[in-house]
Amino acid sequence: MSWMDTTAAKLQSLAASMYGGPMMFALPMLNFTPQQVAQVCETLEESGDIERLGRFLWSLPVNPTACEALNKNEAVLRARALVSFHTGNFRDLYHILENHRFTKESHAKLQAMWLEAHYQEAEKLRGRPLGPVDKYRVRKKFPLPRTIWDGEQKTHCFKERTRSLLREWYLQDPYPNPTKKRELAQGTGLTPTQVGNWFKNRRQRDRAAAAKNRLQHHQRLHSSSPVEGATSLYDDDDDDDDDIDMKDTSSITSSPPISPGGPETPPPAVLRLPASPHHVTTAH
């Protein structure tokens, strides 16, 4: 049985329970209660039939009592947001997401729609596809509304307490072994691959900063005027190093990259502190 047949069967079952027997499947003729409307919206949302979901929403009653109940139902609001997104009506999408507080179970899907809608608008404005830096700037310009996130950093970024722990360990050892990666993963809620990616990106950023400082030092030795723009190796004012993809993909490796000149070596300015890091507690 196809998903369309399954959807129709579920709606026919609802109609049968309401009218005491089977009836022809015609959405505009059904007079659902708010709870049944929510169930139909969820069924059509799961089926992926956005066109039928849109037709169903348009067929709903417009009397004030019914509208008030439907406007407070999360499944109905989520369905309206989904239809608005797929029809390119981003203004309505933003209005729904910004003016109704959703439960955590709906956050991931609604966050994805919010970001993708802003990406599409930016692409249309610029006349070209967005790169990773462009998308990062869009996310900074249009942060997620508090109605669809928990107040922590977005899913594209590590949460602050996670970054603090990773930075602490990085100062101790920028090359954690697999056992340490697993320990950090358990303590931060990440995967070992994500931990490895963070350390790899941080090492690359520090190597670039060290190379820039060496170049500026060389220029100062051969120039009477000071060179501006010196970079601190551990300058954490720029969080771009932490804005990495949180998805655990097999195409990203957590092992140190091998350069043509041989294995990767630690940046000379990285110091290993004598104090032992705080232990990461793990659930047993």
mmCIF file of C-alpha atoms in Angstrom:
data_model
loop_
_atom_site.group_PDB
_atom_site.id
_atom_site.type_symbol
_atom_site.label_atom_id
_atom_site.label_comp_id
_atom_site.label_asym_id
_atom_site.label_seq_id
_atom_site.Cartn_x
_atom_site.Cartn_y
_atom_site.Cartn_z
ATOM 1 C CA MET A 1 0.000 0.000 0.000
ATOM 2 C CA SER A 2 1.385 3.394 -1.011
ATOM 3 C CA TRP A 3 1.679 6.303 1.417
ATOM 4 C CA MET A 4 -1.204 8.004 -0.401
ATOM 5 C CA ASP A 5 -3.419 4.974 0.149
ATOM 6 C CA THR A 6 -2.344 4.860 3.793
ATOM 7 C CA THR A 7 -3.182 8.536 4.236
ATOM 8 C CA ALA A 8 -6.575 8.108 2.621
ATOM 9 C CA ALA A 9 -7.281 5.051 4.769
ATOM 10 C CA LYS A 10 -6.473 6.958 7.955
ATOM 11 C CA LEU A 11 -8.727 9.830 6.961
ATOM 12 C CA GLN A 12 -11.501 7.434 5.948
ATOM 13 C CA SER A 13 -11.169 5.819 9.366
ATOM 14 C CA LEU A 14 -11.611 9.226 10.979
ATOM 15 C CA ALA A 15 -14.668 9.869 8.847
ATOM 16 C CA ALA A 16 -16.124 6.468 9.700
ATOM 17 C CA SER A 17 -15.697 7.095 13.423
ATOM 18 C CA MET A 18 -17.466 10.430 13.061
ATOM 19 C CA TYR A 19 -20.344 9.359 10.833
ATOM 20 C CA GLY A 20 -20.837 5.702 11.815
ATOM 21 C CA GLY A 21 -19.744 4.226 8.514
ATOM 22 C CA PRO A 22 -17.559 4.681 5.420
ATOM 23 C CA MET A 23 -18.001 7.683 3.162
ATOM 24 C CA MET A 24 -16.395 9.092 0.044
ATOM 25 C CA PHE A 25 -12.972 10.662 0.689
ATOM 26 C CA ALA A 26 -13.387 14.400 0.141
ATOM 27 C CA LEU A 27 -11.481 16.630 2.524
ATOM 28 C CA PRO A 28 -13.581 19.801 2.164
ATOM 29 C CA MET A 29 -16.727 17.888 3.154
ATOM 30 C CA LEU A 30 -15.339 16.611 6.448
ATOM 31 C CA ASN A 31 -16.126 18.614 9.555
ATOM 32 C CA PHE A 32 -13.246 17.693 11.855
ATOM 33 C CA THR A 33 -12.768 18.673 15.476
ATOM 34 C CA PRO A 34 -9.512 20.554 16.275
ATOM 35 C CA GLN A 35 -7.972 17.307 17.540
ATOM 36 C CA GLN A 36 -8.896 15.492 14.336
ATOM 37 C CA VAL A 37 -7.608 18.376 12.228
ATOM 38 C CA ALA A 38 -4.275 18.080 14.034
ATOM 39 C CA GLN A 39 -4.196 14.338 13.348
ATOM 40 C CA VAL A 40 -4.899 14.874 9.655
ATOM 41 C CA CYS A 41 -2.170 17.542 9.479
ATOM 42 C CA GLU A 42 0.352 15.197 11.076
ATOM 43 C CA THR A 43 -0.632 12.362 8.735
ATOM 44 C CA LEU A 44 -0.278 14.508 5.618
ATOM 45 C CA GLU A 45 2.971 16.014 6.918
ATOM 46 C CA GLU A 46 4.439 12.547 7.430
ATOM 47 C CA SER A 47 3.289 11.496 3.962
ATOM 48 C CA GLY A 48 5.091 14.422 2.361
ATOM 49 C CA ASP A 49 2.057 15.442 0.301
ATOM 50 C CA ILE A 50 2.430 19.200 0.739
ATOM 51 C CA GLU A 51 -0.068 19.988 -2.009
ATOM 52 C CA ARG A 52 -2.837 17.995 -0.335
ATOM 53 C CA LEU A 53 -1.865 19.417 3.051
ATOM 54 C CA GLY A 54 -2.263 22.913 1.636
ATOM 55 C CA ARG A 55 -5.676 22.098 0.179
ATOM 56 C CA PHE A 56 -6.773 20.642 3.495
ATOM 57 C CA LEU A 57 -5.715 23.756 5.406
ATOM 58 C CA TRP A 58 -7.641 25.953 2.965
ATOM 59 C CA SER A 59 -10.759 23.821 3.505
ATOM 60 C CA LEU A 60 -10.862 24.357 7.256
ATOM 61 C CA PRO A 61 -13.741 26.346 8.814
ATOM 62 C CA VAL A 62 -13.313 30.063 9.335
ATOM 63 C CA ASN A 63 -15.677 30.640 12.261
ATOM 64 C CA PRO A 64 -13.954 32.435 15.184
ATOM 65 C CA THR A 65 -14.364 29.597 17.693
ATOM 66 C CA ALA A 66 -12.779 26.997 15.433
ATOM 67 C CA CYS A 67 -10.018 29.343 14.278
ATOM 68 C CA GLU A 68 -9.041 30.206 17.840
ATOM 69 C CA ALA A 69 -8.600 26.536 18.708
ATOM 70 C CA LEU A 70 -6.675 25.760 15.524
ATOM 71 C CA ASN A 71 -4.385 28.777 15.947
ATOM 72 C CA LYS A 72 -3.180 27.314 19.247
ATOM 73 C CA ASN A 73 -2.569 23.790 17.945
ATOM 74 C CA GLU A 74 1.092 23.067 17.276
ATOM 75 C CA ALA A 75 0.476 20.430 14.599
ATOM 76 C CA VAL A 76 -1.703 22.857 12.642
ATOM 77 C CA LEU A 77 0.787 25.712 13.037
ATOM 78 C CA ARG A 78 3.644 23.463 11.970
ATOM 79 C CA ALA A 79 1.624 22.368 8.927
ATOM 80 C CA ARG A 80 0.941 25.992 7.990
ATOM 81 C CA ALA A 81 4.642 26.778 8.309
ATOM 82 C CA LEU A 82 5.518 23.784 6.126
ATOM 83 C CA VAL A 83 3.073 24.811 3.395
ATOM 84 C CA SER A 84 4.294 28.426 3.545
ATOM 85 C CA PHE A 85 7.885 27.249 3.168
ATOM 86 C CA HIS A 86 7.224 24.977 0.195
ATOM 87 C CA THR A 87 5.149 27.625 -1.595
ATOM 88 C CA GLY A 88 7.831 30.266 -1.086
ATOM 89 C CA ASN A 89 5.644 32.388 1.171
ATOM 90 C CA PHE A 90 8.503 33.157 3.534
ATOM 91 C CA ARG A 91 6.838 36.192 5.096
ATOM 92 C CA ASP A 92 4.042 34.007 6.464
ATOM 93 C CA LEU A 93 6.596 31.387 7.502
ATOM 94 C CA TYR A 94 8.573 33.905 9.551
ATOM 95 C CA HIS A 95 5.389 35.280 11.104
ATOM 96 C CA ILE A 96 4.291 31.816 12.246
ATOM 97 C CA LEU A 97 7.694 30.882 13.647
ATOM 98 C CA GLU A 98 8.270 34.193 15.423
ATOM 99 C CA ASN A 99 4.847 34.498 17.046
ATOM 100 C CA HIS A 100 4.181 31.000 18.382
ATOM 101 C CA ARG A 101 6.271 29.075 20.878
ATOM 102 C CA PHE A 102 6.857 25.499 19.747
ATOM 103 C CA THR A 103 7.887 22.467 21.765
ATOM 104 C CA LYS A 104 11.400 21.083 21.500
ATOM 105 C CA GLU A 105 10.208 18.152 19.370
ATOM 106 C CA SER A 106 9.395 20.572 16.535
ATOM 107 C CA HIS A 107 12.536 22.695 16.815
ATOM 108 C CA ALA A 108 14.852 20.846 14.430
ATOM 109 C CA LYS A 109 12.417 20.856 11.518
ATOM 110 C CA LEU A 110 11.357 24.463 12.037
ATOM 111 C CA GLN A 111 14.962 25.631 12.450
ATOM 112 C CA ALA A 112 15.856 23.989 9.139
ATOM 113 C CA MET A 113 12.986 25.794 7.401
ATOM 114 C CA TRP A 114 13.943 29.139 8.965
ATOM 115 C CA LEU A 115 17.552 28.880 7.821
ATOM 116 C CA GLU A 116 16.811 27.470 4.371
ATOM 117 C CA ALA A 117 14.262 30.211 3.690
ATOM 118 C CA HIS A 118 16.823 32.890 4.551
ATOM 119 C CA TYR A 119 19.446 31.105 2.426
ATOM 120 C CA GLN A 120 17.096 31.093 -0.570
ATOM 121 C CA GLU A 121 16.286 34.776 -0.129
ATOM 122 C CA ALA A 122 19.994 35.619 0.084
ATOM 123 C CA GLU A 123 20.752 33.561 -3.033
ATOM 124 C CA LYS A 124 17.998 35.337 -4.953
ATOM 125 C CA LEU A 125 19.305 38.718 -3.820
ATOM 126 C CA ARG A 126 22.933 37.949 -4.707
ATOM 127 C CA GLY A 127 22.171 36.012 -7.864
ATOM 128 C CA ARG A 128 24.487 33.125 -7.003
ATOM 129 C CA PRO A 129 24.667 30.062 -4.737
ATOM 130 C CA LEU A 130 25.851 30.655 -1.187
ATOM 131 C CA GLY A 131 29.136 29.285 0.072
ATOM 132 C CA PRO A 132 29.861 28.230 3.678
ATOM 133 C CA VAL A 133 30.999 31.737 4.637
ATOM 134 C CA ASP A 134 27.907 33.284 3.057
ATOM 135 C CA LYS A 135 25.644 30.926 4.992
ATOM 136 C CA TYR A 136 27.500 31.688 8.201
ATOM 137 C CA ARG A 137 26.876 35.404 7.674
ATOM 138 C CA VAL A 138 23.189 34.763 6.956
ATOM 139 C CA ARG A 139 22.877 32.818 10.209
ATOM 140 C CA LYS A 140 24.539 35.663 12.094
ATOM 141 C CA LYS A 141 22.240 38.225 10.486
ATOM 142 C CA PHE A 142 19.063 36.197 11.035
ATOM 143 C CA PRO A 143 19.459 34.274 14.314
ATOM 144 C CA LEU A 144 16.873 31.686 15.247
ATOM 145 C CA PRO A 145 13.911 33.152 17.148
ATOM 146 C CA ARG A 146 13.589 32.016 20.743
ATOM 147 C CA THR A 147 10.276 30.373 19.854
ATOM 148 C CA ILE A 148 12.080 27.539 18.055
ATOM 149 C CA TRP A 149 15.327 27.088 19.978
ATOM 150 C CA ASP A 150 16.468 26.603 23.566
ATOM 151 C CA GLY A 151 18.630 29.723 23.932
ATOM 152 C CA GLU A 152 21.923 27.886 23.500
ATOM 153 C CA GLN A 153 24.132 28.200 20.451
ATOM 154 C CA LYS A 154 22.543 27.106 17.174
ATOM 155 C CA THR A 155 22.944 23.539 15.951
ATOM 156 C CA HIS A 156 25.585 24.780 13.545
ATOM 157 C CA CYS A 157 27.802 25.728 16.481
ATOM 158 C CA PHE A 158 29.100 24.005 19.564
ATOM 159 C CA LYS A 159 27.452 25.131 22.778
ATOM 160 C CA GLU A 160 29.606 27.420 24.892
ATOM 161 C CA ARG A 161 30.206 24.896 27.675
ATOM 162 C CA THR A 162 31.305 22.343 25.054
ATOM 163 C CA ARG A 163 33.717 24.788 23.447
ATOM 164 C CA SER A 164 35.174 25.713 26.828
ATOM 165 C CA LEU A 165 35.894 22.076 27.626
ATOM 166 C CA LEU A 166 37.426 21.429 24.209
ATOM 167 C CA ARG A 167 39.627 24.538 24.494
ATOM 168 C CA GLU A 168 40.824 23.467 27.931
ATOM 169 C CA TRP A 169 41.874 20.077 26.625
ATOM 170 C CA TYR A 170 43.426 21.616 23.516
ATOM 171 C CA LEU A 171 45.813 23.642 25.666
ATOM 172 C CA GLN A 172 46.873 20.414 27.348
ATOM 173 C CA ASP A 173 47.162 18.265 24.229
ATOM 174 C CA PRO A 174 46.239 19.418 20.707
ATOM 175 C CA TYR A 175 46.623 15.813 19.463
ATOM 176 C CA PRO A 176 44.266 13.668 21.578
ATOM 177 C CA ASN A 177 44.466 9.934 21.015
ATOM 178 C CA PRO A 178 41.365 7.855 20.129
ATOM 179 C CA THR A 179 40.742 6.994 23.776
ATOM 180 C CA LYS A 180 40.793 10.651 24.785
ATOM 181 C CA LYS A 181 38.514 11.554 21.870
ATOM 182 C CA ARG A 182 35.978 8.989 23.049
ATOM 183 C CA GLU A 183 36.214 10.337 26.593
ATOM 184 C CA LEU A 184 35.682 13.903 25.382
ATOM 185 C CA ALA A 185 32.820 12.771 23.169
ATOM 186 C CA GLN A 186 31.032 11.203 26.122
ATOM 187 C CA GLY A 187 31.591 14.303 28.232
ATOM 188 C CA THR A 188 30.345 16.742 25.578
ATOM 189 C CA GLY A 189 27.583 14.755 23.902
ATOM 190 C CA LEU A 190 29.425 14.827 20.562
ATOM 191 C CA THR A 191 30.802 11.958 18.525
ATOM 192 C CA PRO A 192 34.534 11.106 18.424
ATOM 193 C CA THR A 193 34.587 12.271 14.793
ATOM 194 C CA GLN A 194 33.138 15.659 15.729
ATOM 195 C CA VAL A 195 35.701 16.020 18.509
ATOM 196 C CA GLY A 196 38.469 15.132 16.063
ATOM 197 C CA ASN A 197 37.162 17.648 13.536
ATOM 198 C CA TRP A 198 37.196 20.422 16.125
ATOM 199 C CA PHE A 199 40.810 19.684 17.107
ATOM 200 C CA LYS A 200 41.878 19.455 13.461
ATOM 201 C CA ASN A 201 40.234 22.785 12.585
ATOM 202 C CA ARG A 202 41.756 24.426 15.646
ATOM 203 C CA ARG A 203 45.251 23.182 14.777
ATOM 204 C CA GLN A 204 44.892 24.501 11.232
ATOM 205 C CA ARG A 205 43.730 27.882 12.521
ATOM 206 C CA ASP A 206 46.651 28.123 14.943
ATOM 207 C CA ARG A 207 49.181 27.112 12.276
ATOM 208 C CA ALA A 208 47.837 29.862 10.014
ATOM 209 C CA ALA A 209 48.067 32.374 12.852
ATOM 210 C CA ALA A 210 51.630 31.299 13.676
ATOM 211 C CA ALA A 211 52.677 31.631 10.026
ATOM 212 C CA LYS A 212 51.147 35.099 9.853
ATOM 213 C CA ASN A 213 52.976 36.171 12.997
ATOM 214 C CA ARG A 214 56.289 34.876 11.634
ATOM 215 C CA LEU A 215 55.739 36.798 8.398
ATOM 216 C CA GLN A 216 54.884 39.976 10.263
ATOM 217 C CA HIS A 217 57.962 39.549 12.483
ATOM 218 C CA HIS A 218 60.139 39.173 9.385
ATOM 219 C CA GLN A 219 58.583 42.293 7.863
ATOM 220 C CA ARG A 220 59.211 44.280 11.033
ATOM 221 C CA LEU A 221 62.887 43.298 10.971
ATOM 222 C CA HIS A 222 63.224 44.704 7.449
ATOM 223 C CA SER A 223 60.960 47.716 7.790
ATOM 224 C CA SER A 224 61.174 50.872 9.858
ATOM 225 C CA SER A 225 57.377 51.164 10.112
ATOM 226 C CA PRO A 226 55.352 48.841 12.353
ATOM 227 C CA VAL A 227 53.147 46.260 10.723
ATOM 228 C CA GLU A 228 49.528 46.269 11.823
ATOM 229 C CA GLY A 229 47.248 43.303 12.234
ATOM 230 C CA ALA A 230 49.324 40.974 14.382
ATOM 231 C CA THR A 231 47.353 37.906 15.329
ATOM 232 C CA SER A 232 47.282 36.222 18.698
ATOM 233 C CA LEU A 233 47.608 32.460 18.490
ATOM 234 C CA TYR A 234 44.814 31.918 20.985
ATOM 235 C CA ASP A 235 42.583 34.830 20.057
ATOM 236 C CA ASP A 236 39.103 33.550 20.846
ATOM 237 C CA ASP A 237 37.259 36.738 19.906
ATOM 238 C CA ASP A 238 36.488 35.181 16.525
ATOM 239 C CA ASP A 239 34.242 32.161 16.915
ATOM 240 C CA ASP A 240 34.442 31.175 13.256
ATOM 241 C CA ASP A 241 36.659 28.242 14.200
ATOM 242 C CA ASP A 242 33.805 26.798 16.219
ATOM 243 C CA ASP A 243 31.164 27.311 13.539
ATOM 244 C CA ILE A 244 31.615 23.941 11.880
ATOM 245 C CA ASP A 245 29.205 21.345 10.606
ATOM 246 C CA MET A 246 27.896 19.296 13.506
ATOM 247 C CA LYS A 247 26.817 16.455 11.210
ATOM 248 C CA ASP A 248 28.914 13.326 11.602
ATOM 249 C CA THR A 249 29.819 12.468 8.015
ATOM 250 C CA SER A 250 32.094 9.689 6.898
ATOM 251 C CA SER A 251 33.828 11.989 4.408
ATOM 252 C CA ILE A 252 35.429 13.915 7.276
ATOM 253 C CA THR A 253 38.299 12.270 9.047
ATOM 254 C CA SER A 254 39.372 13.001 12.580
ATOM 255 C CA SER A 255 42.992 11.928 12.055
ATOM 256 C CA PRO A 256 45.700 14.565 11.466
ATOM 257 C CA PRO A 257 46.180 15.384 7.748
ATOM 258 C CA ILE A 258 49.399 14.314 6.011
ATOM 259 C CA SER A 259 51.191 17.078 4.170
ATOM 260 C CA PRO A 260 53.633 16.564 1.264
ATOM 261 C CA GLY A 261 56.495 17.221 3.651
ATOM 262 C CA GLY A 262 55.493 14.505 6.077
ATOM 263 C CA PRO A 263 53.192 14.105 9.076
ATOM 264 C CA GLU A 264 51.554 17.107 10.641
ATOM 265 C CA THR A 265 53.615 18.670 13.437
ATOM 266 C CA PRO A 266 52.338 20.730 16.358
ATOM 267 C CA PRO A 267 52.516 24.532 16.004
ATOM 268 C CA PRO A 268 55.647 25.808 17.792
ATOM 269 C CA ALA A 269 53.717 28.288 19.918
ATOM 270 C CA VAL A 270 51.459 25.665 21.518
ATOM 271 C CA LEU A 271 52.455 25.123 25.128
ATOM 272 C CA ARG A 272 51.723 21.973 27.102
ATOM 273 C CA LEU A 273 50.659 23.064 30.561
ATOM 274 C CA PRO A 274 51.910 21.047 33.516
ATOM 275 C CA ALA A 275 48.538 20.918 35.291
ATOM 276 C CA SER A 276 46.290 17.967 34.612
ATOM 277 C CA PRO A 277 42.941 18.765 32.958
ATOM 278 C CA HIS A 278 39.696 18.225 34.775
ATOM 279 C CA HIS A 279 38.375 14.743 34.277
ATOM 280 C CA VAL A 280 35.343 14.334 32.085
ATOM 281 C CA THR A 281 32.709 12.386 33.918
ATOM 282 C CA THR A 282 30.940 9.757 31.913
ATOM 283 C CA ALA A 283 27.741 7.889 32.567
ATOM 284 C CA HIS A 284 28.139 4.262 33.482
#
